mmCIF file of C-alpha atoms and ligand atoms in Angstrom:
data_model
loop_
_atom_site.group_PDB
_atom_site.id
_atom_site.type_symbol
_atom_site.label_atom_id
_atom_site.label_comp_id
_atom_site.label_asym_id
_atom_site.label_seq_id
_atom_site.Cartn_x
_atom_site.Cartn_y
_atom_site.Cartn_z
ATOM 1 C CA UNK A 1254 -140.585 12.088 -65.430
ATOM 2 C CA UNK A 1255 -138.130 9.193 -65.467
ATOM 3 C CA UNK A 1256 -139.077 5.713 -64.398
ATOM 4 C CA UNK A 1257 -137.364 5.209 -61.015
ATOM 5 C CA UNK A 1258 -136.098 1.811 -59.857
ATOM 6 C CA UNK A 1259 -134.733 1.251 -56.385
ATOM 7 C CA UNK A 1260 -132.140 -1.461 -57.016
ATOM 8 C CA UNK A 1261 -130.030 -2.709 -54.156
ATOM 9 C CA UNK A 1262 -128.852 -5.558 -52.015
ATOM 10 C CA UNK A 1263 -130.186 -6.293 -48.562
ATOM 11 C CA UNK A 1264 -129.682 -8.757 -45.783
ATOM 12 C CA UNK A 1265 -132.474 -11.045 -44.610
ATOM 13 C CA UNK A 1266 -133.266 -8.452 -41.941
ATOM 14 C CA UNK A 1267 -133.646 -5.702 -44.534
ATOM 15 C CA UNK A 1268 -130.381 -3.856 -44.012
ATOM 16 C CA UNK A 1269 -128.282 -2.161 -46.679
ATOM 17 C CA UNK A 1270 -125.065 -2.494 -44.698
ATOM 18 C CA UNK A 1271 -123.830 -3.625 -41.336
ATOM 19 C CA UNK A 1272 -122.589 -1.407 -38.502
ATOM 20 C CA UNK A 1273 -120.153 1.255 -39.674
ATOM 21 C CA UNK A 1274 -121.458 1.010 -43.257
ATOM 22 C CA UNK A 1275 -119.813 -2.397 -43.571
ATOM 23 C CA UNK A 1276 -120.670 -3.903 -46.977
ATOM 24 C CA UNK A 1277 -118.849 -7.211 -46.414
ATOM 25 C CA UNK A 1278 -122.159 -9.056 -46.729
ATOM 26 C CA UNK A 1279 -122.145 -8.267 -50.467
ATOM 27 C CA UNK A 1280 -119.498 -10.993 -50.808
ATOM 28 C CA UNK A 1281 -122.300 -13.498 -50.192
ATOM 29 C CA UNK A 1282 -123.546 -12.748 -53.730
ATOM 30 C CA UNK A 1283 -120.255 -13.978 -55.208
ATOM 31 C CA UNK A 1284 -121.021 -16.390 -58.037
ATOM 32 C CA UNK A 1285 -124.790 -15.824 -57.905
ATOM 33 C CA UNK A 1286 -126.836 -14.666 -60.883
ATOM 34 C CA UNK A 1287 -124.001 -15.337 -63.348
ATOM 35 C CA UNK A 1288 -126.309 -14.329 -66.201
ATOM 36 C CA UNK A 1289 -129.940 -13.479 -66.818
ATOM 37 C CA UNK A 1290 -131.962 -10.404 -65.888
ATOM 38 C CA UNK A 1291 -130.522 -10.079 -62.359
ATOM 39 C CA UNK A 1292 -126.870 -10.241 -63.324
ATOM 40 C CA UNK A 1293 -125.453 -7.039 -61.838
ATOM 41 C CA UNK A 1294 -124.031 -5.700 -65.110
ATOM 42 C CA UNK A 1295 -127.250 -6.400 -66.981
ATOM 43 C CA UNK A 1296 -129.391 -4.568 -64.424
ATOM 44 C CA UNK A 1297 -126.989 -1.622 -64.388
ATOM 45 C CA UNK A 1298 -126.957 -1.437 -68.188
ATOM 46 C CA UNK A 1299 -130.681 -0.691 -68.035
ATOM 47 C CA UNK A 1300 -130.168 2.682 -66.325
ATOM 48 C CA UNK A 1301 -129.262 6.010 -67.897
ATOM 49 C CA UNK A 1302 -129.090 8.106 -64.726
ATOM 50 C CA UNK A 1303 -128.807 7.655 -60.981
ATOM 51 C CA UNK A 1304 -129.559 9.283 -57.665
ATOM 52 C CA UNK A 1305 -127.925 8.601 -54.309
ATOM 53 C CA UNK A 1306 -127.659 10.063 -50.828
ATOM 54 C CA UNK A 1307 -124.577 11.743 -49.426
ATOM 55 C CA UNK A 1308 -123.731 8.828 -47.134
ATOM 56 C CA UNK A 1309 -123.868 6.327 -49.960
ATOM 57 C CA UNK A 1310 -121.677 8.657 -52.039
ATOM 58 C CA UNK A 1311 -119.157 8.871 -49.198
ATOM 59 C CA UNK A 1312 -119.053 5.098 -48.726
ATOM 60 C CA UNK A 1313 -118.444 4.565 -52.459
ATOM 61 C CA UNK A 1314 -115.583 7.086 -52.409
ATOM 62 C CA UNK A 1315 -114.087 5.340 -49.371
ATOM 63 C CA UNK A 1316 -114.331 1.982 -51.110
ATOM 64 C CA UNK A 1317 -112.579 3.367 -54.179
ATOM 65 C CA UNK A 1318 -109.840 4.860 -51.973
ATOM 66 C CA UNK A 1319 -109.450 1.503 -50.192
ATOM 67 C CA UNK A 1320 -109.149 -0.338 -53.514
ATOM 68 C CA UNK A 1321 -112.400 -2.251 -52.970
ATOM 69 C CA UNK A 1322 -113.809 -0.690 -56.158
ATOM 70 C CA UNK A 1323 -111.311 -0.278 -58.969
ATOM 71 C CA UNK A 1324 -113.137 2.837 -60.119
ATOM 72 C CA UNK A 1325 -116.435 4.745 -59.987
ATOM 73 C CA UNK A 1326 -118.856 1.899 -60.725
ATOM 74 C CA UNK A 1327 -121.535 3.862 -62.598
ATOM 75 C CA UNK A 1328 -119.745 4.918 -65.782
ATOM 76 C CA UNK A 1329 -120.514 8.313 -67.274
ATOM 77 C CA UNK A 1330 -124.213 8.385 -66.372
ATOM 78 C CA UNK A 1331 -125.313 11.652 -64.781
ATOM 79 C CA UNK A 1332 -125.437 11.071 -61.021
ATOM 80 C CA UNK A 1333 -127.464 13.304 -58.715
ATOM 81 C CA UNK A 1334 -126.167 13.282 -55.139
ATOM 82 C CA UNK A 1335 -128.536 14.493 -52.421
ATOM 83 C CA UNK A 1336 -126.359 16.471 -50.052
ATOM 84 C CA UNK A 1337 -126.321 19.573 -47.911
ATOM 85 C CA UNK A 1338 -122.648 20.042 -48.710
ATOM 86 C CA UNK A 1339 -122.018 23.130 -50.863
ATOM 87 C CA UNK A 1340 -120.028 21.127 -53.393
ATOM 88 C CA UNK A 1341 -119.053 17.551 -54.161
ATOM 89 C CA UNK A 1342 -115.505 16.254 -54.057
ATOM 90 C CA UNK A 1343 -114.191 15.175 -57.433
ATOM 91 C CA UNK A 1344 -114.178 11.441 -58.075
ATOM 92 C CA UNK A 1345 -111.932 9.923 -60.771
ATOM 93 C CA UNK A 1346 -113.960 8.491 -63.664
ATOM 94 C CA UNK A 1347 -117.180 10.177 -62.485
ATOM 95 C CA UNK A 1348 -117.565 12.962 -65.044
ATOM 96 C CA UNK A 1349 -121.098 14.072 -64.255
ATOM 97 C CA UNK A 1350 -121.833 14.505 -60.546
ATOM 98 C CA UNK A 1351 -124.682 16.859 -59.697
ATOM 99 C CA UNK A 1352 -125.285 17.937 -56.089
ATOM 100 C CA UNK A 1353 -128.872 18.493 -55.036
ATOM 101 C CA UNK A 1354 -130.505 19.681 -51.801
ATOM 102 C CA UNK A 1355 -134.207 19.912 -51.163
ATOM 103 C CA UNK A 1356 -137.432 18.149 -52.002
ATOM 104 C CA UNK A 1357 -136.843 14.953 -53.968
ATOM 105 C CA UNK A 1358 -139.758 15.842 -56.265
ATOM 106 C CA UNK A 1359 -137.662 18.758 -57.476
ATOM 107 C CA UNK A 1360 -134.670 16.460 -57.856
ATOM 108 C CA UNK A 1361 -136.630 14.162 -60.162
ATOM 109 C CA UNK A 1362 -137.988 17.162 -62.072
ATOM 110 C CA UNK A 1363 -134.367 18.232 -62.734
ATOM 111 C CA UNK A 1364 -133.512 14.997 -64.514
ATOM 112 C CA UNK A 1365 -133.124 15.759 -68.205
ATOM 113 C CA UNK A 1366 -136.182 14.708 -70.229
ATOM 114 C CA UNK A 1367 -133.974 12.483 -72.405
ATOM 115 C CA UNK A 1368 -133.105 10.372 -69.374
ATOM 116 C CA UNK A 1369 -135.923 7.943 -68.697
ATOM 117 C CA UNK A 1370 -134.563 5.097 -66.530
ATOM 118 C CA UNK A 1371 -133.215 6.281 -63.206
ATOM 119 C CA UNK A 1372 -131.512 4.075 -60.648
ATOM 120 C CA UNK A 1373 -132.286 5.042 -57.072
ATOM 121 C CA UNK A 1374 -129.059 3.689 -55.579
ATOM 122 C CA UNK A 1375 -130.054 4.492 -52.014
ATOM 123 C CA UNK A 1376 -129.509 4.611 -49.188
ATOM 124 C CA UNK A 1377 -132.473 4.164 -46.961
ATOM 125 C CA UNK A 1378 -132.774 7.814 -45.954
ATOM 126 C CA UNK A 1379 -133.085 8.982 -49.556
ATOM 127 C CA UNK A 1380 -135.299 6.015 -50.470
ATOM 128 C CA UNK A 1381 -137.678 6.923 -47.630
ATOM 129 C CA UNK A 1382 -138.105 10.364 -49.164
ATOM 130 C CA UNK A 1383 -138.764 8.874 -52.596
ATOM 131 C CA UNK A 1384 -141.375 6.569 -51.060
ATOM 132 C CA UNK A 1385 -143.010 9.472 -49.214
ATOM 133 C CA UNK A 1386 -143.338 11.285 -52.552
ATOM 134 C CA UNK A 1387 -144.519 8.084 -54.281
ATOM 135 C CA UNK A 1388 -141.658 8.312 -56.767
ATOM 136 C CA UNK A 1389 -140.544 4.661 -56.676
ATOM 137 C CA UNK A 1390 -141.904 2.789 -59.699
ATOM 138 C CA UNK A 1391 -140.007 -0.465 -59.262
ATOM 139 C CA UNK A 1392 -137.923 -2.201 -56.615
ATOM 140 C CA UNK A 1393 -135.307 -4.810 -57.522
ATOM 141 C CA UNK A 1394 -133.714 -6.423 -54.493
ATOM 142 C CA UNK A 1395 -130.972 -8.947 -54.142
ATOM 143 C CA UNK A 1396 -131.404 -10.714 -50.814
ATOM 144 C CA UNK A 1397 -128.319 -12.140 -49.171
ATOM 145 C CA UNK A 1398 -128.586 -15.240 -46.995
ATOM 146 C CA UNK A 1399 -127.534 -13.590 -43.737
ATOM 147 C CA UNK A 1400 -128.726 -11.180 -41.078
ATOM 148 C CA UNK A 1401 -126.766 -8.134 -39.965
ATOM 149 C CA UNK A 1402 -128.481 -7.094 -36.745
ATOM 150 C CA UNK A 1403 -127.594 -3.402 -37.024
ATOM 151 C CA UNK A 1404 -127.035 -1.016 -39.902
ATOM 152 C CA UNK A 1405 -128.989 1.235 -42.268
ATOM 153 C CA UNK A 1406 -132.412 -0.061 -43.288
ATOM 154 C CA UNK A 1407 -133.701 -0.388 -46.832
ATOM 155 C CA UNK A 1408 -136.031 2.548 -46.185
ATOM 156 C CA UNK A 1409 -136.079 5.054 -43.359
ATOM 157 C CA UNK A 1410 -138.556 7.767 -42.581
ATOM 158 C CA UNK A 1411 -142.266 8.284 -42.550
ATOM 159 C CA UNK A 1412 -144.391 7.463 -45.542
ATOM 160 C CA UNK A 1413 -147.855 6.059 -46.281
ATOM 161 C CA UNK A 1414 -148.300 2.355 -46.918
ATOM 162 C CA UNK A 1415 -147.155 1.897 -50.514
ATOM 163 C CA UNK A 1416 -148.252 -1.377 -52.087
ATOM 164 C CA UNK A 1417 -146.072 -3.033 -54.720
ATOM 165 C CA UNK A 1418 -146.940 -6.161 -56.612
ATOM 166 C CA UNK A 1419 -144.481 -8.964 -57.117
ATOM 167 C CA UNK A 1420 -143.527 -9.012 -60.798
ATOM 168 C CA UNK A 1421 -140.796 -11.652 -60.600
ATOM 169 C CA UNK A 1422 -138.620 -13.674 -58.283
ATOM 170 C CA UNK A 1423 -135.605 -15.838 -58.968
ATOM 171 C CA UNK A 1424 -133.069 -17.658 -56.865
ATOM 172 C CA UNK A 1425 -129.413 -18.312 -57.479
ATOM 173 C CA UNK A 1426 -127.694 -20.459 -54.911
ATOM 174 C CA UNK A 1427 -128.849 -19.129 -51.554
ATOM 175 C CA UNK A 1428 -129.497 -15.605 -52.872
ATOM 176 C CA UNK A 1429 -132.877 -14.377 -54.083
ATOM 177 C CA UNK A 1430 -133.791 -11.595 -56.505
ATOM 178 C CA UNK A 1431 -137.167 -9.960 -56.128
ATOM 179 C CA UNK A 1432 -138.766 -7.530 -58.563
ATOM 180 C CA UNK A 1433 -141.712 -5.451 -57.383
ATOM 181 C CA UNK A 1434 -143.666 -2.879 -59.369
ATOM 182 C CA UNK A 1435 -145.678 -0.089 -57.855
ATOM 183 C CA UNK A 1436 -149.376 -0.883 -57.812
ATOM 184 C CA UNK A 1437 -150.919 2.558 -58.333
HETATM 185 N N1 NAP B 2535 -126.574 -2.670 -50.206
HETATM 186 C C1 NAP B 2535 -126.877 -1.754 -51.118
HETATM 187 O O1 NAP B 2535 -127.317 -2.074 -52.240
HETATM 188 C C2 NAP B 2535 -126.718 -0.305 -50.754
HETATM 189 C C3 NAP B 2535 -127.213 0.687 -51.609
HETATM 190 C C4 NAP B 2535 -127.099 2.014 -51.229
HETATM 191 C C5 NAP B 2535 -126.538 2.344 -50.019
HETATM 192 N N2 NAP B 2535 -126.071 1.382 -49.221
HETATM 193 C C6 NAP B 2535 -125.500 1.704 -47.894
HETATM 194 O O2 NAP B 2535 -126.477 2.432 -47.150
HETATM 195 C C7 NAP B 2535 -125.802 3.336 -46.267
HETATM 196 C C8 NAP B 2535 -126.275 4.749 -46.526
HETATM 197 O O3 NAP B 2535 -127.668 4.848 -46.330
HETATM 198 P P1 NAP B 2535 -128.278 5.993 -45.404
HETATM 199 O O4 NAP B 2535 -129.736 5.789 -45.349
HETATM 200 O O5 NAP B 2535 -127.512 6.010 -44.131
HETATM 201 O O6 NAP B 2535 -127.908 7.342 -46.144
HETATM 202 P P2 NAP B 2535 -128.136 7.937 -47.623
HETATM 203 O O7 NAP B 2535 -129.576 7.883 -47.981
HETATM 204 O O8 NAP B 2535 -127.154 7.362 -48.568
HETATM 205 O O9 NAP B 2535 -127.665 9.458 -47.376
HETATM 206 C C9 NAP B 2535 -128.324 10.249 -46.426
HETATM 207 C C10 NAP B 2535 -127.711 11.632 -46.430
HETATM 208 O O10 NAP B 2535 -127.912 12.259 -47.707
HETATM 209 C C11 NAP B 2535 -128.170 13.646 -47.531
HETATM 210 N N3 NAP B 2535 -129.539 13.900 -47.996
HETATM 211 C C12 NAP B 2535 -130.567 12.987 -48.030
HETATM 212 N N4 NAP B 2535 -131.669 13.548 -48.534
HETATM 213 C C13 NAP B 2535 -131.345 14.817 -48.826
HETATM 214 C C14 NAP B 2535 -132.082 15.884 -49.388
HETATM 215 N N5 NAP B 2535 -133.366 15.751 -49.732
HETATM 216 N N6 NAP B 2535 -131.440 17.065 -49.591
HETATM 217 C C15 NAP B 2535 -130.130 17.200 -49.229
HETATM 218 N N7 NAP B 2535 -129.388 16.229 -48.694
HETATM 219 C C16 NAP B 2535 -130.002 15.040 -48.497
HETATM 220 C C17 NAP B 2535 -127.988 13.926 -46.047
HETATM 221 O O11 NAP B 2535 -126.598 14.128 -45.832
HETATM 222 P P3 NAP B 2535 -125.887 15.553 -45.548
HETATM 223 O O12 NAP B 2535 -126.868 16.375 -44.773
HETATM 224 O O13 NAP B 2535 -124.675 15.149 -44.782
HETATM 225 O O14 NAP B 2535 -125.514 16.139 -46.844
HETATM 226 C C18 NAP B 2535 -128.344 12.587 -45.432
HETATM 227 O O15 NAP B 2535 -127.803 12.410 -44.149
HETATM 228 C C19 NAP B 2535 -124.326 3.173 -46.566
HETATM 229 O O16 NAP B 2535 -123.772 2.219 -45.686
HETATM 230 C C20 NAP B 2535 -124.302 2.619 -47.968
HETATM 231 O O17 NAP B 2535 -123.135 1.903 -48.274
HETATM 232 C C21 NAP B 2535 -126.135 0.056 -49.568
#
């Protein structure tokens, strides 16, 4: 089974986006973590595969179409998309999109044995299912210095209390990076 890291950015009130999937708050990270272990590119380079929910996939496609992302931001890593849609729309520069529907334990079991470091991109609905199945090994969060009031939460759903221990924390400007590891 791959090691699964939930890596994402949240507001101070634990939201992944504002109303209407608005990701404008991500601009608050501009200029933070210019290097070191929480530099975005460095964290991303540590993953060989990724999983995301259908809503997150849609928002990324919309951002590409709007020119907010120049291209698919995850390179050629295999990307599993949890969706009830029968097929996924093609995305330029995303050569390996794999739709999945069902129990997330089966999703993780599908990940090729050679892939060992999976990025759980989110969103909160999919993350809640991973937490329910105790499949989250690590959480890396960038915390933005603002509250959003409404919007999707970091984790949604019903799951037992899952304790993580704080492995590291760093600040850069007014942003904070937290790294938690599952205490099993
Ligand atoms: N700030 C960050 O770092 C960050 C990271 C990730 C996401 N986000 C934001 O978070 C928001 C999305 O989060 P979300 O919680 O609303 O949604 P999500 O987890 O991205 O997607 C949920 C959807 O995925 C599909 N799905 C989930 N589990 C499934 C399963 N087991 N089998 C089949 N389909 C499944 C369902 O869609 P269908 O039934 O329609 O197929 C479900 O409605 C977006 O605004 C996104 O931009 C932010």
